[in-house]
Coordinates of C-alpha atoms in Angstrom, one line a residue:
Chain A
X219 CA 0.0 0.0 0.0
X220 CA 2.9 2.3 0.7
X221 CA 3.9 4.8 -2.0
X222 CA 6.3 7.6 -2.1
X223 CA 3.9 10.2 -0.8
X224 CA 2.3 8.4 2.0
X225 CA 4.0 8.9 5.4
X226 CA 5.4 5.7 7.0
X227 CA 4.1 6.8 10.4
X228 CA 1.3 9.3 11.1
X229 CA 0.2 10.3 14.6
X230 CA -2.8 12.6 14.8
X231 CA -3.7 14.3 18.1
X232 CA -2.7 11.3 20.2
X233 CA -3.6 11.4 23.9
X234 CA -2.8 8.9 26.6
X235 CA -3.2 8.7 30.3
X236 CA -1.5 6.5 32.9
X237 CA -4.3 6.6 35.6
X238 CA -4.7 10.3 36.0
X239 CA -1.4 11.2 34.6
X240 CA -1.7 12.8 31.2
X241 CA 1.4 11.4 29.5
X242 CA 0.8 12.2 25.9
X243 CA -1.0 15.5 25.0
X244 CA -2.3 16.0 21.5
X245 CA 0.9 14.6 19.9
X246 CA 0.9 14.9 16.2
X247 CA 3.9 13.6 14.2
X248 CA 4.5 12.4 10.7
X249 CA 7.5 10.4 9.6
X250 CA 8.2 10.1 5.9
X251 CA 9.5 6.8 4.4
X252 CA 13.3 6.8 4.8
X253 CA 13.3 9.6 7.3
X254 CA 15.3 9.5 10.5
X255 CA 13.7 11.1 13.5
X256 CA 15.3 11.5 16.8
X257 CA 13.0 12.1 19.8
X258 CA 14.6 13.7 22.8
X259 CA 13.5 15.3 26.0
X260 CA 13.9 15.1 29.8
X261 CA 13.0 11.8 31.5
X262 CA 9.2 11.5 32.1
X263 CA 8.5 13.6 29.0
X264 CA 6.6 10.8 27.3
X265 CA 9.1 10.0 24.6
X266 CA 9.3 6.3 25.4
X267 CA 5.5 6.1 25.7
X268 CA 5.2 7.8 22.3
X269 CA 7.5 5.3 20.5
X270 CA 5.9 2.4 22.3
X271 CA 2.5 3.5 21.0
X272 CA 3.7 3.2 17.4
X273 CA 3.7 -0.6 17.7
X274 CA 1.0 -0.6 20.3
X275 CA 3.0 -1.9 23.2
X276 CA 1.1 1.0 24.8
X277 CA -2.5 1.6 23.8
X278 CA -3.3 5.2 23.0
X279 CA -6.7 6.4 24.2
X280 CA -7.5 9.3 21.9
X281 CA -6.5 10.2 18.4
X282 CA -5.3 8.2 15.5
X283 CA -2.0 6.3 14.7
X284 CA -1.4 5.0 11.2
X285 CA 1.6 2.8 10.4
X286 CA 2.3 2.3 6.7
X287 CA -1.3 3.4 6.0
X288 CA -3.0 1.0 8.4
X289 CA -4.6 2.4 11.6
X290 CA -3.8 0.8 14.9
X291 CA -7.0 -0.7 16.5
X292 CA -7.9 -3.6 18.6
X293 CA -7.8 -5.9 15.5
X294 CA -5.1 -8.3 16.7
X295 CA -4.5 -9.9 13.4
X296 CA -3.8 -6.5 11.7
X297 CA -1.7 -5.6 14.7
X298 CA 0.5 -8.7 14.4
X299 CA 1.0 -7.8 10.7
X300 CA 2.0 -4.2 11.6
X301 CA 4.3 -5.4 14.3
X302 CA 6.1 -7.8 12.0
X303 CA 6.8 -4.7 9.7
X304 CA 8.1 -2.6 12.5
X305 CA 11.3 -3.6 14.3
X306 CA 11.9 -2.5 17.8
X307 CA 15.1 -2.2 19.9
X308 CA 14.7 -1.9 23.6
X309 CA 16.8 -0.2 26.3
X310 CA 17.3 -3.5 28.1
X311 CA 17.9 -5.6 24.9
X312 CA 15.2 -8.2 25.8
X313 CA 16.9 -11.0 24.0
X314 CA 15.4 -14.4 24.7
X315 CA 17.9 -15.9 27.2
X316 CA 16.8 -19.6 26.6
X317 CA 17.7 -19.4 22.9
X318 CA 21.0 -19.0 21.1
X319 CA 21.9 -15.9 19.3
X320 CA 21.1 -17.6 16.0
X321 CA 17.7 -18.9 17.3
X322 CA 16.9 -15.4 18.6
X323 CA 17.3 -14.1 15.1
X324 CA 15.6 -16.9 13.2
X325 CA 12.6 -17.4 15.6
X326 CA 10.3 -14.7 14.1
X327 CA 11.2 -15.3 10.4
X328 CA 10.4 -19.0 10.9
X329 CA 7.2 -18.7 13.0
X330 CA 5.8 -15.4 11.7
X331 CA 7.1 -15.3 8.1
X332 CA 7.0 -19.1 7.7
X333 CA 10.5 -19.0 6.2
X334 CA 12.3 -22.4 5.8
X335 CA 14.8 -22.9 8.6
X336 CA 17.9 -22.9 6.4
X337 CA 16.9 -19.7 4.7
X338 CA 16.2 -18.0 8.0
X339 CA 19.6 -19.1 9.3
X340 CA 21.3 -17.7 6.2
X341 CA 19.4 -14.5 6.6
X342 CA 20.3 -14.3 10.3
X343 CA 24.0 -14.9 9.6
X344 CA 23.9 -12.1 7.0
X345 CA 22.6 -9.6 9.6
X346 CA 24.8 -10.9 12.3
X347 CA 27.7 -10.3 10.0
X348 CA 26.4 -6.8 9.3
X349 CA 26.4 -6.0 13.1
X350 CA 29.8 -7.7 13.2
X351 CA 29.2 -10.6 15.5
X352 CA 28.7 -13.7 13.3
X353 CA 31.1 -15.7 15.5
X354 CA 28.8 -15.5 18.5
X355 CA 25.9 -17.2 16.7
X356 CA 26.0 -20.4 18.8
X357 CA 26.3 -18.7 22.1
X358 CA 23.6 -17.7 24.5
X359 CA 22.7 -14.0 25.3
X360 CA 24.0 -14.3 28.8
X361 CA 27.5 -15.0 27.5
X362 CA 27.7 -11.7 25.5
X363 CA 28.5 -8.2 26.6
X364 CA 25.8 -5.5 26.7
X365 CA 27.0 -3.9 23.5
X366 CA 27.0 -7.2 21.7
X367 CA 23.6 -8.1 23.0
X368 CA 22.2 -4.8 21.8
X369 CA 23.7 -5.4 18.3
X370 CA 22.1 -8.9 18.3
X371 CA 18.8 -7.2 19.2
X372 CA 19.2 -5.0 16.2
X373 CA 20.0 -7.9 14.0
X374 CA 17.0 -9.8 15.4
X375 CA 14.7 -7.0 14.4
X376 CA 16.3 -6.6 11.0
X377 CA 15.8 -10.3 10.2
X378 CA 12.1 -9.5 9.8
X379 CA 13.0 -7.1 7.1
X380 CA 11.0 -4.3 8.7
X381 CA 10.0 -1.1 6.9
X382 CA 10.4 0.9 10.1
X383 CA 12.8 0.6 13.0
X384 CA 12.0 2.0 16.5
X385 CA 14.8 2.5 19.0
X386 CA 13.8 3.1 22.6
X387 CA 16.9 4.5 24.3
X388 CA 19.1 1.8 22.9
X389 CA 22.4 2.9 24.5
X390 CA 21.1 4.0 28.0
X391 CA 21.8 0.7 29.6
X392 CA 25.3 0.3 28.2
X393 CA 28.7 0.9 29.7
X394 CA 30.3 4.0 28.1
X395 CA 32.9 2.0 26.1
X396 CA 30.1 0.0 24.4
X397 CA 27.9 2.9 23.3
X398 CA 30.0 3.6 20.3
X399 CA 29.7 0.1 18.8
X400 CA 25.9 0.2 19.0
X401 CA 25.8 3.7 17.6
X402 CA 28.0 2.8 14.7
X403 CA 25.6 -0.1 13.9
X404 CA 22.7 2.4 14.0
X405 CA 24.6 4.9 11.8
X406 CA 25.3 2.2 9.2
X407 CA 21.6 1.2 9.3
X408 CA 20.6 4.9 8.8
X409 CA 22.9 5.1 5.8
X410 CA 21.1 2.2 4.2
X411 CA 17.9 4.2 4.0
X412 CA 15.9 2.7 6.8
X413 CA 13.0 4.7 8.3
X414 CA 14.0 5.2 11.9
X415 CA 12.5 6.7 15.0
X416 CA 15.0 6.9 17.8
X417 CA 14.6 8.0 21.4
X418 CA 18.0 8.8 22.6
X419 CA 20.2 11.3 24.5
X420 CA 23.1 10.8 22.1
X421 CA 23.2 14.3 20.6
X422 CA 26.2 13.4 18.5
X423 CA 24.3 10.7 16.9
X424 CA 21.3 13.0 16.3
X425 CA 23.5 15.5 14.6
X426 CA 25.1 12.9 12.4
X427 CA 22.1 11.0 11.2
X428 CA 18.8 12.7 12.1
X429 CA 16.8 14.5 9.4
X430 CA 14.7 15.9 12.2
X431 CA 14.8 16.2 15.9
X432 CA 11.7 16.3 18.0
X433 CA 11.9 17.7 21.5
X434 CA 9.2 16.6 24.0
X435 CA 8.5 17.8 27.4
X436 CA 5.6 17.0 29.8
X437 CA 3.8 14.9 27.1
X438 CA 3.9 17.5 24.4
X439 CA 5.9 18.0 21.3
X440 CA 7.5 21.4 22.2
X441 CA 9.7 22.0 19.2
X442 CA 11.0 20.2 16.2
X443 CA 13.4 20.9 13.3
X444 CA 16.7 19.9 11.8
X445 CA 19.5 19.1 14.2
X446 CA 21.3 22.3 13.3
X447 CA 18.2 24.4 13.9
X448 CA 17.5 22.7 17.2
X449 CA 21.0 22.7 18.6
X450 CA 22.2 26.1 17.3
X451 CA 19.1 28.2 17.5
X452 CA 16.6 26.7 20.0
X453 CA 13.4 28.7 20.0
X454 CA 11.8 27.8 23.3
X455 CA 13.1 28.2 26.9
X456 CA 12.4 24.6 27.7
X457 CA 14.6 23.3 24.9
X458 CA 17.3 25.8 25.8
X459 CA 17.2 24.6 29.4
X460 CA 17.3 21.0 28.3
X461 CA 20.2 21.5 26.0
X462 CA 22.2 23.3 28.7
X463 CA 21.6 20.4 31.0
X464 CA 22.6 17.9 28.4
X465 CA 25.7 19.8 27.4
X466 CA 26.8 20.3 31.0
X467 CA 26.7 16.5 31.4
X468 CA 29.1 16.0 28.5
Chain B
X216 CA 64.5 6.7 55.4
X217 CA 66.7 6.5 52.4
X218 CA 65.4 7.0 49.0
X219 CA 65.2 3.7 47.1
X220 CA 63.8 2.8 43.8
X221 CA 60.9 0.5 44.4
X222 CA 61.1 -2.6 42.4
X223 CA 58.2 -5.1 42.0
X224 CA 59.0 -8.7 42.6
X225 CA 56.2 -10.8 41.1
X226 CA 54.4 -13.0 43.6
X227 CA 54.8 -16.7 42.5
X228 CA 51.6 -18.4 41.7
X229 CA 50.7 -21.4 43.9
X230 CA 48.2 -24.0 42.8
X231 CA 46.3 -24.2 46.1
X232 CA 46.0 -22.5 49.5
X233 CA 47.9 -23.9 52.5
X234 CA 46.4 -27.2 53.7
X235 CA 45.6 -26.0 57.2
X236 CA 43.3 -23.4 55.7
X237 CA 41.5 -25.5 53.0
X238 CA 42.1 -29.2 53.8
X239 CA 39.7 -31.6 55.5
X240 CA 41.2 -30.9 58.9
X241 CA 40.6 -27.2 58.4
X242 CA 37.0 -28.0 57.3
X243 CA 36.4 -30.1 60.4
X244 CA 37.8 -27.4 62.6
X245 CA 35.6 -24.7 61.0
X246 CA 32.4 -26.7 60.8
X247 CA 32.4 -29.3 63.6
X248 CA 34.8 -28.1 66.3
X249 CA 34.7 -24.3 66.1
X250 CA 33.9 -23.9 69.8
X251 CA 33.5 -25.9 73.0
X252 CA 29.7 -26.1 72.4
X253 CA 30.1 -27.0 68.8
X254 CA 32.5 -29.8 69.7
X255 CA 30.1 -31.1 72.4
X256 CA 27.2 -31.1 70.0
X257 CA 29.3 -32.8 67.3
X258 CA 30.3 -35.5 69.7
X259 CA 26.8 -36.1 71.0
X260 CA 25.3 -36.3 67.5
X261 CA 28.1 -38.6 66.4
X262 CA 27.4 -40.9 69.4
X263 CA 23.7 -41.1 68.6
X264 CA 24.3 -41.5 64.9
X265 CA 26.6 -44.4 65.4
X266 CA 24.4 -46.1 68.0
X267 CA 21.4 -45.8 65.7
X268 CA 23.2 -47.1 62.7
X269 CA 24.7 -50.0 64.6
X270 CA 21.2 -50.9 66.0
X271 CA 19.7 -50.7 62.6
X272 CA 22.2 -52.9 60.9
X273 CA 21.8 -55.4 63.8
X274 CA 18.0 -55.4 63.4
X275 CA 17.8 -55.4 59.7
X276 CA 20.7 -57.7 58.8
X277 CA 22.4 -59.5 61.6
X278 CA 19.5 -60.7 63.7
X279 CA 16.9 -60.8 61.0
X280 CA 15.0 -63.8 59.7
X281 CA 15.0 -64.2 56.0
X282 CA 13.0 -67.3 55.4
X283 CA 10.7 -69.5 57.5
X284 CA 10.0 -73.2 57.0
X285 CA 6.7 -74.6 55.7
X286 CA 4.7 -76.5 58.3
X287 CA 4.4 -80.0 56.9
X288 CA 1.1 -80.5 58.7
X289 CA -0.8 -77.5 57.4
X290 CA 1.2 -76.8 54.2
X291 CA 1.4 -73.2 55.4
X292 CA 4.4 -71.2 56.4
X293 CA 5.4 -71.4 60.1
X294 CA 6.4 -68.0 61.4
X295 CA 7.7 -69.2 64.8
X296 CA 11.3 -68.2 63.9
X297 CA 10.0 -64.7 63.3
X298 CA 8.0 -64.6 66.5
X299 CA 11.2 -65.5 68.5
X300 CA 13.3 -62.9 66.8
X301 CA 10.5 -60.2 67.3
X302 CA 11.9 -57.1 68.9
X303 CA 15.5 -58.0 68.1
X304 CA 15.6 -58.8 64.4
X305 CA 13.5 -58.0 61.3
X306 CA 11.3 -60.7 59.8
X307 CA 12.0 -60.4 56.1
X308 CA 10.2 -63.6 55.5
X309 CA 7.0 -61.7 55.3
X310 CA 8.3 -59.8 52.3
X311 CA 9.5 -63.0 50.7
X312 CA 6.1 -64.6 51.1
X313 CA 4.0 -61.6 50.1
X314 CA 6.0 -59.5 47.7
X315 CA 3.9 -60.6 44.7
X316 CA 0.7 -59.7 46.5
X317 CA 2.1 -56.3 47.6
X318 CA 3.3 -55.5 44.1
X319 CA 0.3 -56.7 42.1
X320 CA -2.6 -56.9 44.6
X321 CA -5.4 -59.3 43.7
X322 CA -4.4 -59.5 40.1
X323 CA -4.8 -63.2 39.2
X324 CA -1.6 -65.0 40.3
X325 CA -1.0 -66.8 37.0
X326 CA -1.4 -63.6 35.0
X327 CA 0.9 -61.5 37.2
X328 CA 3.6 -61.7 34.6
X329 CA 1.5 -59.2 32.6
X330 CA 1.4 -56.7 35.5
X331 CA 5.2 -57.2 35.8
X332 CA 5.7 -56.3 32.2
X333 CA 3.5 -53.2 32.8
X334 CA 5.9 -52.1 35.6
X335 CA 8.8 -52.5 33.2
X336 CA 7.0 -50.6 30.5
X337 CA 6.3 -47.8 33.0
X338 CA 9.9 -47.6 34.1
X339 CA 11.0 -47.6 30.4
X340 CA 8.6 -44.8 29.7
X341 CA 9.9 -42.7 32.6
X342 CA 13.5 -43.2 31.5
X343 CA 12.9 -42.4 27.9
X344 CA 10.9 -39.3 28.8
X345 CA 13.6 -38.2 31.1
X346 CA 16.2 -38.2 28.3
X347 CA 16.4 -34.9 26.5
X348 CA 17.3 -36.4 23.2
X349 CA 13.7 -37.8 23.1
X350 CA 12.2 -34.5 23.7
X351 CA 10.6 -34.4 20.3
X352 CA 7.1 -34.8 18.9
X353 CA 7.8 -38.5 18.6
X354 CA 7.7 -38.8 22.4
X355 CA 3.9 -38.2 22.3
X356 CA 3.6 -41.2 20.0
X357 CA 5.8 -43.3 22.3
X358 CA 3.5 -42.4 25.2
X359 CA 0.3 -43.3 23.3
X360 CA 1.9 -46.6 22.2
X361 CA 3.2 -47.5 25.6
X362 CA 0.0 -46.6 27.4
X363 CA -2.0 -48.6 24.9
X364 CA 0.2 -51.6 25.6
X365 CA -0.1 -51.1 29.3
X366 CA -3.9 -51.1 29.2
X367 CA -4.0 -54.0 26.8
X368 CA -1.9 -56.1 29.1
X369 CA -3.8 -55.1 32.2
X370 CA -7.3 -55.7 30.7
X371 CA -6.5 -58.5 28.4
X372 CA -9.4 -60.0 26.5
X373 CA -7.4 -59.8 23.2
X374 CA -4.5 -61.7 21.7
X375 CA -5.4 -64.7 23.8
X376 CA -4.9 -62.9 27.0
X377 CA -7.4 -63.7 29.7
X378 CA -9.8 -60.8 30.6
X379 CA -9.0 -59.3 34.0
X380 CA -11.7 -56.9 35.3
X381 CA -10.5 -53.6 36.7
X382 CA -11.5 -54.3 40.3
X383 CA -9.0 -57.2 40.2
X384 CA -6.1 -54.8 39.4
X385 CA -3.9 -53.7 42.3
X386 CA -0.6 -52.8 43.8
X387 CA 2.1 -50.8 42.1
X388 CA 0.6 -50.7 38.6
X389 CA -2.4 -48.9 40.1
X390 CA -0.2 -46.4 41.8
X391 CA 1.8 -45.8 38.7
X392 CA -1.4 -45.5 36.5
X393 CA -3.0 -43.0 38.9
X394 CA 0.1 -40.8 39.2
X395 CA 1.4 -41.0 35.6
X396 CA -2.0 -40.4 34.1
X397 CA -2.9 -37.9 36.8
X398 CA 0.2 -35.7 36.2
X399 CA 0.4 -36.2 32.5
X400 CA -3.2 -35.0 32.1
X401 CA -3.1 -32.4 34.8
X402 CA -0.1 -30.7 33.4
X403 CA -1.5 -29.4 30.1
X404 CA -4.7 -28.4 31.9
X405 CA -2.6 -26.6 34.5
X406 CA -0.8 -24.6 31.8
X407 CA -4.1 -23.5 30.2
X408 CA -5.6 -22.6 33.6
X409 CA -2.5 -20.6 34.5
X410 CA -2.6 -18.7 31.2
X411 CA -6.3 -18.2 31.7
X412 CA -5.9 -16.8 35.1
X413 CA -3.5 -14.2 33.7
X414 CA -5.7 -13.3 30.6
X415 CA -6.7 -9.9 31.8
X416 CA -8.3 -9.1 28.4
X417 CA -10.6 -12.1 28.7
X418 CA -12.4 -11.4 31.9
X419 CA -14.9 -14.4 31.6
X420 CA -12.1 -16.9 31.0
X421 CA -10.1 -15.4 33.9
X422 CA -13.1 -15.6 36.2
X423 CA -13.8 -19.3 35.3
X424 CA -10.1 -20.1 36.0
X425 CA -10.1 -18.3 39.3
X426 CA -13.3 -20.0 40.4
X427 CA -12.0 -23.4 39.4
X428 CA -8.7 -22.9 41.2
X429 CA -10.2 -21.5 44.4
X430 CA -13.0 -24.1 44.7
X431 CA -10.9 -27.2 44.1
X432 CA -8.0 -25.8 46.2
X433 CA -10.4 -25.1 49.1
X434 CA -11.5 -28.8 49.3
X435 CA -9.4 -31.7 50.7
X436 CA -8.5 -34.3 48.1
X437 CA -10.1 -37.0 50.3
X438 CA -13.5 -35.3 50.0
X439 CA -13.1 -34.9 46.3
X440 CA -12.3 -38.6 46.1
X441 CA -15.4 -39.4 48.2
X442 CA -17.5 -37.3 45.9
X443 CA -16.1 -39.0 42.9
X444 CA -16.7 -42.5 44.3
X445 CA -19.9 -42.1 46.2
X446 CA -21.8 -39.1 45.2
X447 CA -21.1 -38.9 41.5
X448 CA -22.8 -42.3 40.6
X449 CA -25.9 -41.1 42.3
X450 CA -26.3 -38.4 39.7
X451 CA -25.6 -40.7 36.8
X452 CA -28.4 -42.5 34.9
X453 CA -28.9 -46.1 35.9
X454 CA -26.6 -48.5 34.0
X455 CA -24.1 -45.7 33.1
X456 CA -21.6 -46.0 35.8
X457 CA -18.1 -45.2 34.8
X458 CA -15.4 -47.3 36.3
X459 CA -14.3 -46.4 39.8
X460 CA -10.7 -46.1 39.0
X461 CA -11.5 -43.7 36.2
X462 CA -13.6 -41.5 38.6
X463 CA -10.8 -41.4 41.1
X464 CA -8.4 -40.6 38.3
X465 CA -10.5 -37.7 37.2
X466 CA -10.6 -36.4 40.7
X467 CA -6.9 -36.6 41.0
X468 CA -6.3 -34.8 37.7
X469 CA -8.7 -32.0 38.6
X470 CA -7.0 -31.6 42.0
X471 CA -3.4 -31.8 40.7
X472 CA -4.1 -29.4 37.9
X473 CA -5.0 -26.6 40.3
X474 CA -1.8 -26.9 42.3
X475 CA 0.4 -27.2 39.1
X476 CA -1.5 -24.2 37.7
X477 CA -0.6 -22.0 40.6
X478 CA 3.1 -23.1 40.4
X479 CA 3.2 -22.3 36.7
X480 CA 1.5 -18.9 37.3
X481 CA 4.3 -18.1 39.6
X482 CA 6.8 -18.7 36.8
X483 CA 4.7 -16.6 34.4
X484 CA 4.8 -13.7 36.8
X485 CA 8.5 -14.0 37.5
X486 CA 9.4 -13.4 33.9
X487 CA 10.4 -9.8 33.1
X488 CA 7.8 -7.8 31.2
X489 CA 10.4 -7.1 28.5
X490 CA 10.2 -10.8 27.3
X491 CA 6.5 -10.4 26.6
X492 CA 7.1 -7.0 24.9
X493 CA 10.0 -8.3 22.8
X494 CA 7.8 -11.2 21.6
X495 CA 4.9 -8.9 20.8
X496 CA 7.2 -6.5 19.0
X497 CA 8.3 -9.3 16.6
X498 CA 4.7 -9.9 15.7
X499 CA 4.3 -13.3 17.3
X500 CA 0.7 -14.3 17.9
X501 CA -0.4 -15.0 21.5
X502 CA 0.0 -18.8 21.3
X503 CA 3.4 -18.6 19.6
X504 CA 4.6 -16.0 22.1
X505 CA 3.5 -18.3 25.0
X506 CA 4.7 -21.5 23.4
X507 CA 8.1 -20.3 22.2
X508 CA 9.1 -17.6 24.5
X509 CA 7.2 -17.4 27.7
X510 CA 6.4 -20.9 28.8
X511 CA 9.8 -22.4 28.1
X512 CA 11.4 -19.9 30.4
X513 CA 8.6 -19.8 33.0
X514 CA 8.6 -23.6 33.3
X515 CA 12.4 -23.7 33.8
X516 CA 12.1 -21.2 36.5
X517 CA 9.6 -23.3 38.4
X518 CA 11.2 -26.7 38.1
X519 CA 11.9 -27.0 41.8
X520 CA 8.3 -26.3 43.0
X521 CA 6.9 -28.3 40.0
X522 CA 8.8 -31.4 41.0
X523 CA 7.9 -30.8 44.6
X524 CA 4.2 -30.9 43.5
X525 CA 4.8 -34.0 41.4
X526 CA 6.4 -35.8 44.3
X527 CA 3.6 -34.7 46.6
X528 CA 1.0 -36.1 44.2
X529 CA 2.8 -39.3 43.6
X530 CA 2.4 -40.0 47.3
X531 CA -1.1 -38.6 47.5
X532 CA -2.4 -41.2 45.1
X533 CA -2.3 -43.5 48.1
X534 CA -5.3 -41.7 49.5
X535 CA -7.5 -43.8 47.1
X536 CA -7.1 -46.4 49.8
X537 CA -10.1 -44.9 51.6
X538 CA -12.4 -45.4 48.6
X539 CA -11.3 -49.0 48.2
X540 CA -9.0 -48.8 45.2
X541 CA -6.3 -51.4 45.5
X542 CA -3.1 -49.3 45.1
X543 CA 0.3 -50.1 46.5
X544 CA -0.5 -49.0 50.1
X545 CA -3.8 -50.9 50.1
X546 CA -2.2 -54.1 49.0
X547 CA 0.5 -53.7 51.7
X548 CA -2.2 -53.2 54.3
X549 CA -4.1 -56.2 53.1
X550 CA -1.0 -58.3 53.0
X551 CA -0.3 -57.9 56.7
X552 CA -4.0 -58.6 57.5
X553 CA -3.0 -62.3 56.9
X554 CA -3.2 -63.9 60.4
X555 CA 0.3 -65.4 59.9
X556 CA 1.9 -62.1 59.4
X557 CA -0.2 -59.8 61.5
X558 CA 2.6 -59.0 63.9
X559 CA 5.0 -58.0 61.1
X560 CA 3.6 -54.9 59.5
X561 CA 6.7 -52.8 60.2
X562 CA 8.7 -54.8 57.6
X563 CA 6.0 -54.4 55.0
X564 CA 5.6 -50.7 55.6
X565 CA 9.4 -50.3 55.3
X566 CA 9.3 -52.0 52.0
X567 CA 6.4 -49.8 50.8
X568 CA 8.3 -46.8 52.1
X569 CA 11.4 -47.9 50.1
X570 CA 9.4 -48.2 46.9
X571 CA 7.9 -44.8 47.3
X572 CA 11.3 -43.4 48.2
X573 CA 12.9 -44.8 45.1
X574 CA 10.4 -43.1 42.8
X575 CA 10.4 -39.8 44.7
X576 CA 14.2 -39.6 45.1
X577 CA 14.7 -40.3 41.4
X578 CA 12.4 -37.5 40.6
X579 CA 14.2 -35.2 43.0
X580 CA 17.7 -36.1 41.5
X581 CA 16.4 -35.8 38.0
X582 CA 15.0 -32.3 38.6
X583 CA 18.4 -31.3 40.0
X584 CA 20.2 -32.5 37.0
X585 CA 17.7 -30.7 34.8
X586 CA 18.2 -27.5 36.6
X587 CA 22.0 -27.8 36.3
X588 CA 21.5 -28.5 32.5
X589 CA 19.3 -25.4 32.0
X590 CA 21.4 -23.1 34.1
X591 CA 24.4 -23.9 31.8
X592 CA 22.6 -22.3 28.8
X593 CA 20.9 -19.5 30.6
X594 CA 23.7 -17.5 32.3
X595 CA 22.3 -14.1 33.0

């Protein structure tokens, strides 16, 4: 259904509450096919909730979300289809500890895409090579470092050949020396033309790959623009404050 | 102090700590004789342990009676030798005389070879099921085939085997049938009930599961067995009266499923939410998510309590004694009702205890090896 003009992701006045806490307020956002969007903001600003709404790990309560032209509703079959088209990388990796690295990668292609095992394994090895850990294929997640696990998580998502990749703070749980290897993998992925939405505090990464940076605070999209606009000439006080805090930390 | 250049001499590597710190003497000093009190307790316990062991060996082996002669006048065994040794030595002659009755109950004496083959088949089934290399779909076929063979042998009536009615069955085969069938049928039910109880998006299913669990769990197994054996037939139309063993079996399955379900639910809840989310994010459907990701991990987590429940239920099958089903415990009890052997029930109960112990201990050891095996692959 997708064509050049239709956005990959479309959020229209999305609202969500956790109990009485209004965590998303009238959030509207469009992501074009091939576009790379970085979402940033202070903790508790709703950025993770936003990205988790895109594959319905969180259910929005008002507004519309369309992914690749299909609206997210309670229709579980349509939802499973959308989820198989949208890859997700979590802050805490969430690899399946009882399966080997290779099995982690081949599981969804075999069981969701009905791919023959040999083909799925070849595909998995291709992506594991791309994230530079093919030699770990027979090991279990618990035997790998955090950075390696996160790269496996990226490969696992890519094995479904998704149209869109979502990253939910992919480097926040990593030791500093491992952040770079994961970011390098993500940069390479961005260069290959993948549509990406990434929640991250890595401003260097945002500058390098993002077409657009979206700044969220208290559940709202406060400001958005190109990385240069956002970082050089922030318009709102909230973004200025956030940037000063981030930069002080670096 | 004069200024010197500090040089670093490498510390030589030694293959073990000094013997007085890590050897057996050190271990004893640390664990058995660390203080005056600890030494006294150690010595006292050692004294009682040795005295008990010596007494036991004396009773069970040295002063025991292994066989008794047949009385030529009556043609029956004469237990006088046992009566004389009573109180000092065990009378193993009772086992020698009664072991076939204890093992097979009232199963016709000339057909007991069939029940013996059934026992061998059960043991083979357990051993094969315990080996991980058989954990494939073919195992289900093996189960169906072996269980069919078991019931064919027990009932007979085909292949020239004499028909043996179910109320003539007894002993260890009954215990193994009740526990094997009980747990094998209860387990899948338990998985479904555990999942059902956590299905927050299906309130009706959840409610049914909660009611089932709470009602059955709130009732003693004995009363459930009574209901199955006494009350249930009253509600059935005349002439349609399912076999007593089957009714007891169903009661045991329903009861075991509840306990297993709660154990499994514990495992489901212990898994991090991220595992559910990662499976969802890959587009796995509910049943694939549960079957491939969640249950394999949840069940591994609860191996110890699961095996605990298994062992408990293996022994609890002996409660069918009160509704007159002839299981291992019943046949032991009936064996010592024989006037010749009435005074020698201890020996019989020791033998029954040993049989139960062998099964339960094997289960316990097996679960430990399984845990070790799994923890090798899942090092978090």
